[in-house]
PDB file of C-alpha atoms and ligand atoms in Angstrom:
ATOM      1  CA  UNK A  22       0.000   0.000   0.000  1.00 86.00           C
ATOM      2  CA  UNK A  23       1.398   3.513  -0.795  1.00 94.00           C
ATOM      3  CA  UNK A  24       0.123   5.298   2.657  1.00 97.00           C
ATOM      4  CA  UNK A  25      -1.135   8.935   1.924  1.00 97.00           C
ATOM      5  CA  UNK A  26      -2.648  11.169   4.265  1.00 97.00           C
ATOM      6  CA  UNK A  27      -5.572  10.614   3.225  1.00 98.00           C
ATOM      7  CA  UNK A  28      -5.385   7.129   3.241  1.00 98.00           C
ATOM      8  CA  UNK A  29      -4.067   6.428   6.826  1.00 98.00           C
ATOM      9  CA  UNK A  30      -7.178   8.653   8.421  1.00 98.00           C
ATOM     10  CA  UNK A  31      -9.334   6.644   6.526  1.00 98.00           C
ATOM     11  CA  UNK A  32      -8.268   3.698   7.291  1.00 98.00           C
ATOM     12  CA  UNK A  33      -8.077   4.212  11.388  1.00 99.00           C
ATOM     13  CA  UNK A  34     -11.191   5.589  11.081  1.00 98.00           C
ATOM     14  CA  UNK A  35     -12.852   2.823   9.083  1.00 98.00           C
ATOM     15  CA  UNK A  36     -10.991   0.190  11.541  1.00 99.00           C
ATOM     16  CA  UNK A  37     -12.502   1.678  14.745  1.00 99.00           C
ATOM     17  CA  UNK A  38     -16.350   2.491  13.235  1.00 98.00           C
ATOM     18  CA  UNK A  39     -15.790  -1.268  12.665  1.00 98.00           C
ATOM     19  CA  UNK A  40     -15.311  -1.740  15.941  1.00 98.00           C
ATOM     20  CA  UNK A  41     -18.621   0.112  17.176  1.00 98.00           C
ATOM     21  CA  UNK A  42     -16.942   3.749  17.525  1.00 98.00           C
ATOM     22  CA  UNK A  43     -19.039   6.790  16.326  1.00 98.00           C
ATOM     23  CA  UNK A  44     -17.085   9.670  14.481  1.00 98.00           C
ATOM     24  CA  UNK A  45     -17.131  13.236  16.075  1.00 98.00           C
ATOM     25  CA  UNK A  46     -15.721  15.657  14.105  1.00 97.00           C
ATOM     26  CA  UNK A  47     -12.808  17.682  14.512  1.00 97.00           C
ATOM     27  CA  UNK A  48     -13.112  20.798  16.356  1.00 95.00           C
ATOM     28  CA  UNK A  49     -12.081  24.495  16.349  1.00 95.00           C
ATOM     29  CA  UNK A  50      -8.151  25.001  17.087  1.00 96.00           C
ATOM     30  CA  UNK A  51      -9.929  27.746  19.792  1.00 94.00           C
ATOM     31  CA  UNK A  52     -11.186  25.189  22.263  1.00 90.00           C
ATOM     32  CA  UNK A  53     -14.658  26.654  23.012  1.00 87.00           C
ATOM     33  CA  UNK A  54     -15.671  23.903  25.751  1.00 78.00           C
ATOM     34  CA  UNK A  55     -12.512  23.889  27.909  1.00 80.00           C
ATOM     35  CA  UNK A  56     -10.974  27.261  29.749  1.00 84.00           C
ATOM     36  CA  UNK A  57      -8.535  25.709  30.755  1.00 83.00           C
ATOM     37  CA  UNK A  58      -6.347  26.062  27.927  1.00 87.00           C
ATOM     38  CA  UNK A  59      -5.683  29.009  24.744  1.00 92.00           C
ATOM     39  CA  UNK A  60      -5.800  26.357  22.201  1.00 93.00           C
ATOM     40  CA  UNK A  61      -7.132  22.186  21.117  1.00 94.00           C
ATOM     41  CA  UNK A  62      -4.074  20.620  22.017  1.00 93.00           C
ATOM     42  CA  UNK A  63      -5.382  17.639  21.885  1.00 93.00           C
ATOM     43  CA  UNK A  64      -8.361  15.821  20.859  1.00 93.00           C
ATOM     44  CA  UNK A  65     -10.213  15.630  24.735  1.00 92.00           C
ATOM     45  CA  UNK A  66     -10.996  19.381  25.040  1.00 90.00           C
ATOM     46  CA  UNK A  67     -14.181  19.147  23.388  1.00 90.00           C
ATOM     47  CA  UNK A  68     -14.871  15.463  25.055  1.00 94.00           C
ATOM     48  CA  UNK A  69     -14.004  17.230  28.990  1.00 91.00           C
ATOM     49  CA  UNK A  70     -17.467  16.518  30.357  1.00 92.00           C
ATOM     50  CA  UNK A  71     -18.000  13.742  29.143  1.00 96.00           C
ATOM     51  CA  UNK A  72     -14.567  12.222  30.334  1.00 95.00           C
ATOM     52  CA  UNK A  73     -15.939  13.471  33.882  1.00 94.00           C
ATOM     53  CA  UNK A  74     -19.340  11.102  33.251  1.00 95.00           C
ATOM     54  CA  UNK A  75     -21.849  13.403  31.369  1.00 97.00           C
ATOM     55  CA  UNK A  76     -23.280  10.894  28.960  1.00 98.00           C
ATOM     56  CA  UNK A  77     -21.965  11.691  24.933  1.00 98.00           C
ATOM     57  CA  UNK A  78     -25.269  11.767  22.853  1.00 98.00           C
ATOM     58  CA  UNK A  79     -23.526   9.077  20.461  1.00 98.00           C
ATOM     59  CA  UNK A  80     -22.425   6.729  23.098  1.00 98.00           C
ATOM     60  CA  UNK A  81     -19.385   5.716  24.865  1.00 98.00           C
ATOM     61  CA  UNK A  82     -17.047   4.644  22.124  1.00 98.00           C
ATOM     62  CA  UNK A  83     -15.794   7.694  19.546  1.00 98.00           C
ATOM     63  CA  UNK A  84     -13.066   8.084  17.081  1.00 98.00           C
ATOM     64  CA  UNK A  85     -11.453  11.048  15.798  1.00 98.00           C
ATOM     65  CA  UNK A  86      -8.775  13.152  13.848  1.00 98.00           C
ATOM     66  CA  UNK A  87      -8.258  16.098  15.569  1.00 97.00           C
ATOM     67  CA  UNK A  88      -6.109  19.165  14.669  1.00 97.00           C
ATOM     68  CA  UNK A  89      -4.019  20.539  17.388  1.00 96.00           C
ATOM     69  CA  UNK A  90      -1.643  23.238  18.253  1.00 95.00           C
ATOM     70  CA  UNK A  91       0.951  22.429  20.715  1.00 91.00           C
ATOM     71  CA  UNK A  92       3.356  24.662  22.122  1.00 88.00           C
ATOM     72  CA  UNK A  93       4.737  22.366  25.434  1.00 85.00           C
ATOM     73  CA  UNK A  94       7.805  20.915  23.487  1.00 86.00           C
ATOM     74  CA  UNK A  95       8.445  23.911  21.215  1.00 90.00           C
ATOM     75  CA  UNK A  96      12.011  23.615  22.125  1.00 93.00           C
ATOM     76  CA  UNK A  97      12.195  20.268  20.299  1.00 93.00           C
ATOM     77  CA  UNK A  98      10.385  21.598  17.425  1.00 92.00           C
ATOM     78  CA  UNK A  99      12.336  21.618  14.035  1.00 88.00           C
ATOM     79  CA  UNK A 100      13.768  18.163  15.142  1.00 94.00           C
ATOM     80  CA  UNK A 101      12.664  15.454  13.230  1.00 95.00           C
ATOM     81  CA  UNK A 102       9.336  14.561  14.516  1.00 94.00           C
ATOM     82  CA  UNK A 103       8.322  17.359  16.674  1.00 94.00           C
ATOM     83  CA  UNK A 104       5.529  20.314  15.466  1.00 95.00           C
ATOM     84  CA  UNK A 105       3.632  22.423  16.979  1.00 94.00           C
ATOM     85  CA  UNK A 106       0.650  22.217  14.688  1.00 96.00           C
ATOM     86  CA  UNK A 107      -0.221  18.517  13.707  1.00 97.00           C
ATOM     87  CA  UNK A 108      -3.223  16.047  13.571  1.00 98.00           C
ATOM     88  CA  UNK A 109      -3.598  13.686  16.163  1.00 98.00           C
ATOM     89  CA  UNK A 110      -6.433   9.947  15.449  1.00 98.00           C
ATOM     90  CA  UNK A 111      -7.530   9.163  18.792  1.00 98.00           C
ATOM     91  CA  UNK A 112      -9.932   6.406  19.657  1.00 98.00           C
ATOM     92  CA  UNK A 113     -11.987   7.075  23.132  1.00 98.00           C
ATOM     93  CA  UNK A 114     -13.666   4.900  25.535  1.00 98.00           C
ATOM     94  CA  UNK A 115     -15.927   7.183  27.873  1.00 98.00           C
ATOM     95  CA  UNK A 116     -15.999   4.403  30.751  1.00 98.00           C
ATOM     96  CA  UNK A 117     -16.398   1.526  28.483  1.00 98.00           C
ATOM     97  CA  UNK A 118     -13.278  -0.344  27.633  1.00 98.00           C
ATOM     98  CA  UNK A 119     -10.188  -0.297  29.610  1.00 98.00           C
ATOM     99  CA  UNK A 120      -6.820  -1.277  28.987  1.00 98.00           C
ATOM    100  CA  UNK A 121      -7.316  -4.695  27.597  1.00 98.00           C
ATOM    101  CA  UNK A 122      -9.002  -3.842  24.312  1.00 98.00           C
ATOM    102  CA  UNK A 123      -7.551  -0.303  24.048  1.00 98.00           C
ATOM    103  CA  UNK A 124      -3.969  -2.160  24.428  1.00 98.00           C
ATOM    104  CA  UNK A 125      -5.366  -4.764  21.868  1.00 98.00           C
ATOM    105  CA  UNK A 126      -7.097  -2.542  19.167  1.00 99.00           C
ATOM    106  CA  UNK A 127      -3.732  -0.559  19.270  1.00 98.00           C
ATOM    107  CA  UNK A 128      -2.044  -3.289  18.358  1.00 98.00           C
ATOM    108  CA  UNK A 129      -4.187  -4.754  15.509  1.00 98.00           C
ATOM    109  CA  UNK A 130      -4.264  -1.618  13.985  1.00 98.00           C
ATOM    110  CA  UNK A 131      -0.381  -1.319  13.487  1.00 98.00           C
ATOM    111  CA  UNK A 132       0.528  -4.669  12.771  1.00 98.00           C
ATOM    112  CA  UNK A 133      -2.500  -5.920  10.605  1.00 98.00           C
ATOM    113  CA  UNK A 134      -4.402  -2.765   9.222  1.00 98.00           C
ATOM    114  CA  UNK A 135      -0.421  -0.996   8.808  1.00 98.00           C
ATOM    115  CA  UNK A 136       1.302  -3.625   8.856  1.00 98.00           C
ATOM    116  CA  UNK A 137       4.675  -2.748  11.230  1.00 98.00           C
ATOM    117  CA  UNK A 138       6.131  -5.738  12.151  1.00 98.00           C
ATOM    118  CA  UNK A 139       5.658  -6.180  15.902  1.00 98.00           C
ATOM    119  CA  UNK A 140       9.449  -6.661  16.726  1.00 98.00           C
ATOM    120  CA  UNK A 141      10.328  -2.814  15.616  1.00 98.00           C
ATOM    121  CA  UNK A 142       7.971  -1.573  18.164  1.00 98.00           C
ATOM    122  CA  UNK A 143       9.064  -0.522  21.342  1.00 98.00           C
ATOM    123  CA  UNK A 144       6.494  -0.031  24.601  1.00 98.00           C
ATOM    124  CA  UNK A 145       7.107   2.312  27.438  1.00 98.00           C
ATOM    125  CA  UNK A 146       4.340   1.967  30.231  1.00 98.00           C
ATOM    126  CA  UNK A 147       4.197   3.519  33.866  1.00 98.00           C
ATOM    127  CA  UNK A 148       6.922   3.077  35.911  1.00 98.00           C
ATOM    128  CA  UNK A 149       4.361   4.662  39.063  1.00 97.00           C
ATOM    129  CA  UNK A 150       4.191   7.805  41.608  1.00 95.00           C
ATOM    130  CA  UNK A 151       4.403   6.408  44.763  1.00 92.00           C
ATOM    131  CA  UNK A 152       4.121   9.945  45.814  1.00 93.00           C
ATOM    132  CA  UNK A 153       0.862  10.108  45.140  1.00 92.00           C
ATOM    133  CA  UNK A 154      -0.326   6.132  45.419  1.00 93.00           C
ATOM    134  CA  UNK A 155      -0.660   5.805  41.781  1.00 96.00           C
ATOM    135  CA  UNK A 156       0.586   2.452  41.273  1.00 96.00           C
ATOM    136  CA  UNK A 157       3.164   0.891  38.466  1.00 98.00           C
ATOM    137  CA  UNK A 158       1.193  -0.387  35.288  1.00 98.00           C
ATOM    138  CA  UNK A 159       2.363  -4.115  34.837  1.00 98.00           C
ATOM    139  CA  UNK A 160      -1.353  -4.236  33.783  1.00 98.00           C
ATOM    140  CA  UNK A 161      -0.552  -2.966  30.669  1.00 98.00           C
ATOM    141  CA  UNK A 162       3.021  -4.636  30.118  1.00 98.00           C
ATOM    142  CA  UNK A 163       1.402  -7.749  30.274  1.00 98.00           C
ATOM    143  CA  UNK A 164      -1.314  -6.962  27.829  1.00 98.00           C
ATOM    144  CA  UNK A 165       1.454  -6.361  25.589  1.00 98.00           C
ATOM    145  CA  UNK A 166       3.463  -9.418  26.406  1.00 98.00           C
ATOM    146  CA  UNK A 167       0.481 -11.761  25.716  1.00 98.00           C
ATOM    147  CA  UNK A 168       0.256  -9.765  22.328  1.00 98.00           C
ATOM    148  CA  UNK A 169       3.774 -11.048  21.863  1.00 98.00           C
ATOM    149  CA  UNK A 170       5.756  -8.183  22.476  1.00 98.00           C
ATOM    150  CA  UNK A 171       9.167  -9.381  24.452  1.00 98.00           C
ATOM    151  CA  UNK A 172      10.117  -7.968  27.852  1.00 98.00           C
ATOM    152  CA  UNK A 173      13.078  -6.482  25.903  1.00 98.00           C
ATOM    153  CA  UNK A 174      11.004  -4.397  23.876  1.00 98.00           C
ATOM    154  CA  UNK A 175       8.890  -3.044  26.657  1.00 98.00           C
ATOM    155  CA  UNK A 176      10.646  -0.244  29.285  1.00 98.00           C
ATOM    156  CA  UNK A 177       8.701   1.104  32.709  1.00 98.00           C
ATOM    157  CA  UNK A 178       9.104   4.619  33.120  1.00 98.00           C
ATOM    158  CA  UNK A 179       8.065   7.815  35.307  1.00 97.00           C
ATOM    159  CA  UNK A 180       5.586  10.713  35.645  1.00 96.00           C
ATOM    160  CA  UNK A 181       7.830  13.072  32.831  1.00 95.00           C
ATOM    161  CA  UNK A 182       7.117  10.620  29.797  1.00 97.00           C
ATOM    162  CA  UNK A 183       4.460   8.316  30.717  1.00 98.00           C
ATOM    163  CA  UNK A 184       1.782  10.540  31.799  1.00 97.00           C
ATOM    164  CA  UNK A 185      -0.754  12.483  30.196  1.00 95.00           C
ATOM    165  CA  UNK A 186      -2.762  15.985  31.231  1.00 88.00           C
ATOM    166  CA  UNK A 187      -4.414  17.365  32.853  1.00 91.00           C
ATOM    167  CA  UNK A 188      -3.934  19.656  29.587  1.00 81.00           C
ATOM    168  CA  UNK A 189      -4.448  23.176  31.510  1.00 81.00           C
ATOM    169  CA  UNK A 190      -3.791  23.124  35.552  1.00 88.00           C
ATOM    170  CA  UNK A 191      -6.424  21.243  36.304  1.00 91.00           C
ATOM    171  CA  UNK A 192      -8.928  18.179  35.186  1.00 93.00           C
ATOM    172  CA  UNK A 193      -8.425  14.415  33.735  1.00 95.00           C
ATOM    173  CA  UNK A 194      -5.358  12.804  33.415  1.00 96.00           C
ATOM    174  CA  UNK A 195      -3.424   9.157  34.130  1.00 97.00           C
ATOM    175  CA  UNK A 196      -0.832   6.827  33.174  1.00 98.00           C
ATOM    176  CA  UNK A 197      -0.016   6.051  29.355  1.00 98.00           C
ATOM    177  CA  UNK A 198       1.187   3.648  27.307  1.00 98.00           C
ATOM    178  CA  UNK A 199       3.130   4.415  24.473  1.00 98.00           C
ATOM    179  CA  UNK A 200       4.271   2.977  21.055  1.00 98.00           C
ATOM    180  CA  UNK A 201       7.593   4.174  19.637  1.00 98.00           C
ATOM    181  CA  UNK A 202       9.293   3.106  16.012  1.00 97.00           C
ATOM    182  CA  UNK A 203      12.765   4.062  15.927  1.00 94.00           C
ATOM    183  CA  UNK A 204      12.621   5.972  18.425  1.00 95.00           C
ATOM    184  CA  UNK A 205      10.037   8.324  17.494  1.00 96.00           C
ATOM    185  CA  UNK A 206       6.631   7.896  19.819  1.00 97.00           C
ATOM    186  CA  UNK A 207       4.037   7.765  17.308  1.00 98.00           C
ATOM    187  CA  UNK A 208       0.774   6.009  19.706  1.00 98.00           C
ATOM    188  CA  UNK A 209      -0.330   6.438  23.384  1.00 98.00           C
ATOM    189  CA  UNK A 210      -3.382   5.300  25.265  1.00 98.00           C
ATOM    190  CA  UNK A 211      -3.839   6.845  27.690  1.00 98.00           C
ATOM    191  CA  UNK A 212      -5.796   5.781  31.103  1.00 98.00           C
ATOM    192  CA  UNK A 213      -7.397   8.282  32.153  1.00 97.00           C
ATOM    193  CA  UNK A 214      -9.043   7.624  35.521  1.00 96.00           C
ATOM    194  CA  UNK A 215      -7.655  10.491  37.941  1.00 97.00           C
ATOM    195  CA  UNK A 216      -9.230  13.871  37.901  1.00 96.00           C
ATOM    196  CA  UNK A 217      -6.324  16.716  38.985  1.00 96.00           C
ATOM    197  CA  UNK A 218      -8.250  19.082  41.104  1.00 95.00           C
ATOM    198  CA  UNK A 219      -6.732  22.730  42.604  1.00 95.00           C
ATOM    199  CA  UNK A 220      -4.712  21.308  45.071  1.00 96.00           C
ATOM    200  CA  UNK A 221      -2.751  19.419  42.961  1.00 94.00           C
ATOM    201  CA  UNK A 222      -4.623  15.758  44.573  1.00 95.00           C
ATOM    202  CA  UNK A 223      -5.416  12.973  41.996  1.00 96.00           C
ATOM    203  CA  UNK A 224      -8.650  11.779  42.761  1.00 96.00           C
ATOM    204  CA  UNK A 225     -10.527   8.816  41.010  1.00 96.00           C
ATOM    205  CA  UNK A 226     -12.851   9.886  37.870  1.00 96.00           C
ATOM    206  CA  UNK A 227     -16.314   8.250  38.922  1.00 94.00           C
ATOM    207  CA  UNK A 228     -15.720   6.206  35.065  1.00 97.00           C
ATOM    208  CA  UNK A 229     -12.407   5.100  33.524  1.00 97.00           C
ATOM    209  CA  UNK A 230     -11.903   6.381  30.395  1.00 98.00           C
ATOM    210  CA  UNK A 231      -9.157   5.859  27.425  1.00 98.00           C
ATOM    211  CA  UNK A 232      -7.839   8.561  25.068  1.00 98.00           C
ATOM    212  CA  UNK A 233      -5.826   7.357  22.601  1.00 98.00           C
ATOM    213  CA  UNK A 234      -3.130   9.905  20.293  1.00 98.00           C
ATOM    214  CA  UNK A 235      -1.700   8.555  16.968  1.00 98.00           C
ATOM    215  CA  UNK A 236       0.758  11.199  15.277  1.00 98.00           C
ATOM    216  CA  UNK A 237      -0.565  10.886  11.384  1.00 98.00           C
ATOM    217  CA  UNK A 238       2.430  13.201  10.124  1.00 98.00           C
ATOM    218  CA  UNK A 239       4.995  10.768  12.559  1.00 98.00           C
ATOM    219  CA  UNK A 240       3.407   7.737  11.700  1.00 98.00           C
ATOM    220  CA  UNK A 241       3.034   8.291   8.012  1.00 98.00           C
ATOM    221  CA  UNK A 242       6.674   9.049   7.941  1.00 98.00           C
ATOM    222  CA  UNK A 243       7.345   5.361   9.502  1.00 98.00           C
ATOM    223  CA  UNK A 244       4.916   4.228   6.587  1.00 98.00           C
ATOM    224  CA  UNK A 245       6.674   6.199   3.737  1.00 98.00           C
ATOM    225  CA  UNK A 246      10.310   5.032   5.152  1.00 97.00           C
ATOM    226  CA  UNK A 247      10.810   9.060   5.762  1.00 97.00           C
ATOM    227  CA  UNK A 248      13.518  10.065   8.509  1.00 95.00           C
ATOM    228  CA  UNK A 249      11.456  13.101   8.931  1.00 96.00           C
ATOM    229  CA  UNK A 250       7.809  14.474   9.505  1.00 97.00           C
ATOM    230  CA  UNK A 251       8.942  17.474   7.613  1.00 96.00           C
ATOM    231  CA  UNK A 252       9.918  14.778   4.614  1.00 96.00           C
ATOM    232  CA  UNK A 253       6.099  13.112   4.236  1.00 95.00           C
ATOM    233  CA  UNK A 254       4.352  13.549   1.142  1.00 90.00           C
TER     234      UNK A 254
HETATM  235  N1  LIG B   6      -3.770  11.071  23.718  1.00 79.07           N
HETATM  236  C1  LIG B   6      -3.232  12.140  24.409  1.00 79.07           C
HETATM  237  C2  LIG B   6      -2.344  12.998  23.612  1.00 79.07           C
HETATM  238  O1  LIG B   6      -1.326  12.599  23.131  1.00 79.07           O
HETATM  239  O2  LIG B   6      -2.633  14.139  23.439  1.00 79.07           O
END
């Protein structure tokens, strides 16, 4: 297959509807449901409520392509797979499926829809805070093992890398874990199941929820064989 743009939205898309997801669209780059940030960052600021237990008029499972602005690792941008505008698939369970078949849809998609062969993936998964009793994910690690990814290929580690949001100061966040090709992270799903409130507490979201982020410009560059984001056609 000669990946495209096009094609690799499509296709993630298409895989997940097939798996009972319903498509929301993409959103204004000026979030208008979450003040918590200046701009979408990511796909969950127009899916906020619902990730705190409203109920989503089209159900629990929803798939996306979102565009976002990001300006957290701006340092890093003009490397070769950082930007700070770029369009981020994400697959969301709003307290329906947890790790199991978020860890397992993640990895049909790459090695049977894309076609990566499983042993050039690498894993990182939470290493835990003890800090703040938020416990190390062997959950996942073994999800991936059974999937047939080798302890070798799978690394634990801490708060800095394997931890997602709350995007602004406050709101839902948790563990990740994340798929990397060469080096470059191009999948996470993350967990989220903590809500960060003023005080800087984590307490438990009354639903656990997944929120999954797949790079298109970083993985299409994996698909076209492209050292580069900057280099994808
Ligand atoms: N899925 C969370 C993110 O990467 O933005």
């Amino acid at each position: 297959m000669n990946w495209t743009r096009e094609k690799l939205i499509e296709a993630y898309i298409d895989f997940f509807k097939k798996k009972r997801h319903k498509e929301i669209p993409n959103v204004s780059l000026i979030p208008r449901e979450d003040p918590t940030v200046l701009f979408t960052t990511a796909g969950m600021h127009p899916l906020i409520l619902f990730l705190l237990g409203q109920k989503h008029p089209l159900g629990k499972r929803l798939v996306n392509n979102q565009k976002c602005i990001r300006t957290t690792d701006i340092e890093e941008v003009g490397d070769e797979n950082h930007l700070t505008f770029f369009e981020m698939l994400g697959n969301w369970s709003l307290g329906d499926y947890w790790k199991k078949e978020a860890i397992e849809f993640s990895f049909e998609f790459l090695t049977k829809i894309l076609k990566i062969p499983k042993q050039k993936l690498t894993i990182t998964c939470f290493k835990g805070d003890f800090k703040n009793h938020i416990p190390k994910d062997t959950e996942s690690a073994k999800i991936w093992q059974k999937l047939g990814i080798k302890k070798s290929q799978i690394r634990f580690l801490g708060k800095e890398e394997n931890w997602w949001g709350p995007a602004g100061k406050t709101g839902p966040c948790g563990p990740d874990t994340e798929m990397f090709f060469q080096g470059s992270e191009i999948w996470n799903d993350v967990f989220m199941q903590y809500n960060k409130d003023k005080q800087g507490r984590y307490k438990e979201l009354s639903q656990k929820n997944v929120d999954t982020g797949m790079g298109v410009e970083r993985t299409l560059a994996v698909l076209q064989g492209k050292k580069s984001v900057y280099e994808t056609l």
